[in-house]
């Protein structure tokens, strides 16, 4: 048993090589059938070879013995030789079968199994080759029959009893053989075509199921994201937006009390406080609205990142010059190919991160910012490194939540929306964002942009600049001079 298993393994390895078979293809089953034919034919031929040789010796047929040996050796060669392509093996195999058929027809004619072997050739070709190769085999059979008819007529062959074989009788038997050949070729083709259709239909159904599953998972992920956002909104509404509101109502109460005091007539300080709290409330609400609208429509385009970053730096020129910062774009950014992303969103992302790196700089130290990228298997990994004040490890996750800040608003003004925007933009691009930082040494913001975002809109379907402006306007963005959200 183990010998048989080893034998089949060797033949299979020789026939298929190291290629991974696509089982859901009729072509695979043709090759599989071919391998099995060799596997079973070889021991059966060995069994038939010995009595065949004895018969040849008894009936004094050295030529049949010679051709039998050639056919048998060729079969061994087809099964065990290494480095032969499957195509060559198949061709040799069919040629070998025809050689056997010719030998038997030539030496034994009507009384030998030659015609049966001709029919077998058509069946084998129909099984191991796609249509219409089987009809070529039928044509070869037809020519073979014709050739032997001529051979009988001119008495070229060594048929055992030539006086018994007339051309008419030969043609009669051949006609039946050819008819059977055509029937088999047609029937097998019909069968394999039907099987292929069934396999393809099944494959399509499977793909459809897979796509539906993918869509469903995507929808669930989106729903989860929306749900988290809703939770955040509820939290924000009850905490962050309450804070300036409380200040306003508290101040109004104070003003009411002070109004009753006849000596106190100047309320301008209190009113100023109320007005700045109201302004802050307005900014927070506007930021919240912009945040909720972000990503309503993602216009994907091919983007040259080096070009985009240079244009962001141009927008931030005044800030960069004012702080004396040194901004370095790494060679990796220039070397990377164009990526698919939403240019507006990516602009905003870089602008927020770079302006943060400028804003949270160490006093008295020249800000140094380095922007780089690495190619991971399925995403682009961007990094923006600075030598600023850094972020405490306990704050490094929180700062991506809307309105959350790691440093006091007295020292650095801002609303705490920028990084929440960045997080949402990155997630809309199939990636994630995180920070690694050492307080008072600097921070590096990392983010991934997926390489497998949807196809870029074709020129006819892509949005015009006006459309982008319009979208930006509805999202509270300014495409020509994109704002930084701080
Ligand atoms: P904002 O800048 O308006 O405060 P962000 O959402 O952009 O809002 O940032 C949230 C917080 O993350 C900031 O308040 C700051 O504490 C911290 N932060 C962001 N970027 C940096 C940086 N490059 N270095 C140090 N701290 C940073």
mmCIF file of N, CA and C and ligand atoms in Angstrom, residues 352-361 384-392 395 398-409 412-422 435 437 442-445 484-486, ligand 1:
data_model
loop_
_atom_site.group_PDB
_atom_site.id
_atom_site.type_symbol
_atom_site.label_atom_id
_atom_site.label_comp_id
_atom_site.label_asym_id
_atom_site.label_seq_id
_atom_site.Cartn_x
_atom_site.Cartn_y
_atom_site.Cartn_z
ATOM 1 N N UNK A 352 -3.150 69.780 9.543
ATOM 2 C CA UNK A 352 -3.394 69.714 10.999
ATOM 3 C C UNK A 352 -2.173 69.198 11.733
ATOM 4 N N UNK A 353 -1.570 68.130 11.216
ATOM 5 C CA UNK A 353 -0.452 67.516 11.939
ATOM 6 C C UNK A 353 0.781 68.414 11.924
ATOM 7 N N UNK A 354 1.037 69.052 10.753
ATOM 8 C CA UNK A 354 2.232 69.906 10.679
ATOM 9 C C UNK A 354 2.039 71.156 11.537
ATOM 10 N N UNK A 355 0.830 71.733 11.481
ATOM 11 C CA UNK A 355 0.644 72.950 12.267
ATOM 12 C C UNK A 355 0.646 72.647 13.760
ATOM 13 N N UNK A 356 0.211 71.438 14.153
ATOM 14 C CA UNK A 356 0.331 71.038 15.565
ATOM 15 C C UNK A 356 1.793 70.955 15.964
ATOM 16 N N UNK A 357 2.608 70.353 15.056
ATOM 17 C CA UNK A 357 4.040 70.209 15.358
ATOM 18 C C UNK A 357 4.677 71.589 15.533
ATOM 19 N N UNK A 358 4.163 72.586 14.790
ATOM 20 C CA UNK A 358 4.696 73.954 14.921
ATOM 21 C C UNK A 358 4.183 74.604 16.212
ATOM 22 N N UNK A 359 2.874 74.328 16.478
ATOM 23 C CA UNK A 359 2.250 74.991 17.635
ATOM 24 C C UNK A 359 2.813 74.490 18.972
ATOM 25 N N UNK A 360 2.970 73.151 19.064
ATOM 26 C CA UNK A 360 3.397 72.590 20.359
ATOM 27 C C UNK A 360 4.927 72.454 20.413
ATOM 28 N N UNK A 361 5.614 73.523 20.019
ATOM 29 C CA UNK A 361 7.081 73.501 20.015
ATOM 30 C C UNK A 361 7.615 73.871 21.408
ATOM 31 N N UNK A 384 5.078 61.879 10.943
ATOM 32 C CA UNK A 384 5.428 63.302 11.077
ATOM 33 C C UNK A 384 6.066 63.468 12.451
ATOM 34 N N UNK A 385 7.356 63.718 12.423
ATOM 35 C CA UNK A 385 8.135 63.727 13.668
ATOM 36 C C UNK A 385 8.479 65.172 14.039
ATOM 37 N N UNK A 386 8.350 65.497 15.337
ATOM 38 C CA UNK A 386 8.770 66.843 15.755
ATOM 39 C C UNK A 386 9.623 66.765 17.022
ATOM 40 N N UNK A 387 10.236 67.867 17.378
ATOM 41 C CA UNK A 387 11.056 67.915 18.603
ATOM 42 C C UNK A 387 10.397 68.845 19.615
ATOM 43 N N UNK A 388 9.049 68.770 19.639
ATOM 44 C CA UNK A 388 8.277 69.690 20.491
ATOM 45 C C UNK A 388 8.149 69.231 21.927
ATOM 46 N N UNK A 389 7.086 69.703 22.584
ATOM 47 C CA UNK A 389 6.930 69.481 24.027
ATOM 48 C C UNK A 389 6.522 68.051 24.369
ATOM 49 N N UNK A 390 6.091 67.290 23.362
ATOM 50 C CA UNK A 390 5.731 65.894 23.598
ATOM 51 C C UNK A 390 4.410 65.746 24.324
ATOM 52 N N UNK A 391 3.978 64.501 24.507
ATOM 53 C CA UNK A 391 2.672 64.236 25.133
ATOM 54 C C UNK A 391 2.865 63.129 26.169
ATOM 55 N N UNK A 392 2.285 63.321 27.314
ATOM 56 C CA UNK A 392 2.379 62.318 28.357
ATOM 57 C C UNK A 392 1.703 61.023 27.890
ATOM 58 N N UNK A 395 -2.014 60.497 27.990
ATOM 59 C CA UNK A 395 -2.871 61.333 27.124
ATOM 60 C C UNK A 395 -2.839 60.890 25.661
ATOM 61 N N UNK A 398 -6.180 59.606 24.289
ATOM 62 C CA UNK A 398 -7.316 60.522 24.487
ATOM 63 C C UNK A 398 -7.321 61.671 23.488
ATOM 64 N N UNK A 399 -6.133 62.131 23.083
ATOM 65 C CA UNK A 399 -6.088 63.349 22.259
ATOM 66 C C UNK A 399 -6.782 63.189 20.906
ATOM 67 N N UNK A 400 -7.083 61.943 20.507
ATOM 68 C CA UNK A 400 -7.774 61.752 19.222
ATOM 69 C C UNK A 400 -9.291 61.844 19.379
ATOM 70 N N UNK A 401 -9.750 61.982 20.638
ATOM 71 C CA UNK A 401 -11.187 62.138 20.870
ATOM 72 C C UNK A 401 -11.519 63.619 20.738
ATOM 73 N N UNK A 402 -12.657 63.900 20.118
ATOM 74 C CA UNK A 402 -13.024 65.293 19.853
ATOM 75 C C UNK A 402 -13.061 66.107 21.163
ATOM 76 N N UNK A 403 -12.519 67.297 21.102
ATOM 77 C CA UNK A 403 -12.425 68.291 22.189
ATOM 78 C C UNK A 403 -11.444 67.922 23.307
ATOM 79 N N UNK A 404 -10.762 66.772 23.163
ATOM 80 C CA UNK A 404 -9.821 66.390 24.228
ATOM 81 C C UNK A 404 -8.450 66.989 23.934
ATOM 82 N N UNK A 405 -7.850 67.594 24.967
ATOM 83 C CA UNK A 405 -6.554 68.240 24.786
ATOM 84 C C UNK A 405 -5.612 67.787 25.900
ATOM 85 N N UNK A 406 -4.317 67.762 25.564
ATOM 86 C CA UNK A 406 -3.354 67.301 26.571
ATOM 87 C C UNK A 406 -2.683 68.473 27.272
ATOM 88 N N UNK A 407 -2.795 69.660 26.667
ATOM 89 C CA UNK A 407 -2.139 70.830 27.262
ATOM 90 C C UNK A 407 -3.160 71.941 27.490
ATOM 91 N N UNK A 408 -2.909 72.770 28.475
ATOM 92 C CA UNK A 408 -3.861 73.808 28.877
ATOM 93 C C UNK A 408 -4.156 74.822 27.782
ATOM 94 N N UNK A 409 -5.396 75.310 27.777
ATOM 95 C CA UNK A 409 -5.789 76.252 26.728
ATOM 96 C C UNK A 409 -5.172 77.637 26.942
ATOM 97 N N UNK A 412 -1.684 77.164 24.950
ATOM 98 C CA UNK A 412 -1.864 76.888 23.510
ATOM 99 C C UNK A 412 -3.342 76.982 23.190
ATOM 100 N N UNK A 413 -3.683 77.929 22.353
ATOM 101 C CA UNK A 413 -5.110 78.029 22.048
ATOM 102 C C UNK A 413 -5.536 76.941 21.057
ATOM 103 N N UNK A 414 -6.804 76.622 21.110
ATOM 104 C CA UNK A 414 -7.320 75.569 20.233
ATOM 105 C C UNK A 414 -8.588 74.985 20.812
ATOM 106 N N UNK A 415 -9.247 74.151 20.035
ATOM 107 C CA UNK A 415 -10.520 73.574 20.481
ATOM 108 C C UNK A 415 -10.433 72.074 20.724
ATOM 109 N N UNK A 416 -9.349 71.455 20.266
ATOM 110 C CA UNK A 416 -9.218 69.998 20.439
ATOM 111 C C UNK A 416 -9.987 69.215 19.394
ATOM 112 N N UNK A 417 -10.232 69.835 18.239
ATOM 113 C CA UNK A 417 -10.977 69.137 17.180
ATOM 114 C C UNK A 417 -10.031 68.535 16.131
ATOM 115 N N UNK A 418 -8.867 69.183 15.942
ATOM 116 C CA UNK A 418 -7.972 68.823 14.833
ATOM 117 C C UNK A 418 -7.640 67.345 14.743
ATOM 118 N N UNK A 419 -7.225 66.744 15.842
ATOM 119 C CA UNK A 419 -6.813 65.333 15.785
ATOM 120 C C UNK A 419 -8.007 64.398 15.581
ATOM 121 N N UNK A 420 -9.193 64.821 16.100
ATOM 122 C CA UNK A 420 -10.394 64.008 15.861
ATOM 123 C C UNK A 420 -10.690 63.990 14.366
ATOM 124 N N UNK A 421 -10.507 65.148 13.712
ATOM 125 C CA UNK A 421 -10.658 65.232 12.253
ATOM 126 C C UNK A 421 -9.672 64.271 11.577
ATOM 127 N N UNK A 422 -8.403 64.350 12.041
ATOM 128 C CA UNK A 422 -7.352 63.513 11.450
ATOM 129 C C UNK A 422 -7.735 62.045 11.564
ATOM 130 N N UNK A 435 0.125 57.949 18.038
ATOM 131 C CA UNK A 435 1.269 58.810 18.303
ATOM 132 C C UNK A 435 2.250 58.085 19.227
ATOM 133 N N UNK A 437 5.428 59.257 21.698
ATOM 134 C CA UNK A 437 5.972 60.526 22.163
ATOM 135 C C UNK A 437 6.692 60.393 23.502
ATOM 136 N N UNK A 442 9.780 65.178 22.163
ATOM 137 C CA UNK A 442 9.123 65.289 20.857
ATOM 138 C C UNK A 442 8.082 64.206 20.636
ATOM 139 N N UNK A 443 7.358 64.323 19.516
ATOM 140 C CA UNK A 443 6.298 63.361 19.196
ATOM 141 C C UNK A 443 6.431 62.941 17.737
ATOM 142 N N UNK A 444 5.987 61.720 17.473
ATOM 143 C CA UNK A 444 5.871 61.285 16.068
ATOM 144 C C UNK A 444 4.451 60.804 15.859
ATOM 145 N N UNK A 445 3.744 61.453 14.951
ATOM 146 C CA UNK A 445 2.395 61.010 14.598
ATOM 147 C C UNK A 445 2.516 60.065 13.409
ATOM 148 N N UNK A 484 -6.839 75.173 8.963
ATOM 149 C CA UNK A 484 -6.346 74.247 9.979
ATOM 150 C C UNK A 484 -7.305 74.348 11.136
ATOM 151 N N UNK A 485 -7.731 73.188 11.662
ATOM 152 C CA UNK A 485 -8.792 73.234 12.655
ATOM 153 C C UNK A 485 -8.239 73.361 14.057
ATOM 154 N N UNK A 486 -7.938 74.545 14.480
ATOM 155 C CA UNK A 486 -7.428 74.742 15.834
ATOM 156 C C UNK A 486 -8.075 75.950 16.472
HETATM 157 P P1 LIG B 1 -5.860 71.540 19.406
HETATM 158 O O1 LIG B 1 -4.594 71.702 18.679
HETATM 159 O O2 LIG B 1 -6.912 72.495 18.999
HETATM 160 O O3 LIG B 1 -5.681 71.512 20.881
HETATM 161 P P2 LIG B 1 -5.880 68.862 18.386
HETATM 162 O O4 LIG B 1 -7.004 67.902 18.315
HETATM 163 O O5 LIG B 1 -5.163 69.162 17.160
HETATM 164 O O6 LIG B 1 -6.485 70.149 19.045
HETATM 165 O O7 LIG B 1 -4.861 68.295 19.444
HETATM 166 C C1 LIG B 1 -5.316 67.729 20.638
HETATM 167 C C2 LIG B 1 -4.213 67.827 21.682
HETATM 168 O O8 LIG B 1 -3.146 66.939 21.348
HETATM 169 C C3 LIG B 1 -3.553 69.176 21.750
HETATM 170 O O9 LIG B 1 -4.300 70.039 22.567
HETATM 171 C C4 LIG B 1 -2.208 68.850 22.348
HETATM 172 O O10 LIG B 1 -2.342 68.723 23.731
HETATM 173 C C5 LIG B 1 -1.913 67.473 21.777
HETATM 174 N N1 LIG B 1 -1.014 67.546 20.605
HETATM 175 C C6 LIG B 1 -1.362 67.484 19.304
HETATM 176 N N2 LIG B 1 -0.279 67.529 18.512
HETATM 177 C C7 LIG B 1 0.786 67.647 19.324
HETATM 178 C C8 LIG B 1 2.200 67.724 19.107
HETATM 179 N N3 LIG B 1 2.730 67.716 17.893
HETATM 180 N N4 LIG B 1 3.002 67.822 20.201
HETATM 181 C C9 LIG B 1 2.466 67.806 21.432
HETATM 182 N N5 LIG B 1 1.153 67.727 21.715
HETATM 183 C C10 LIG B 1 0.313 67.645 20.656
#
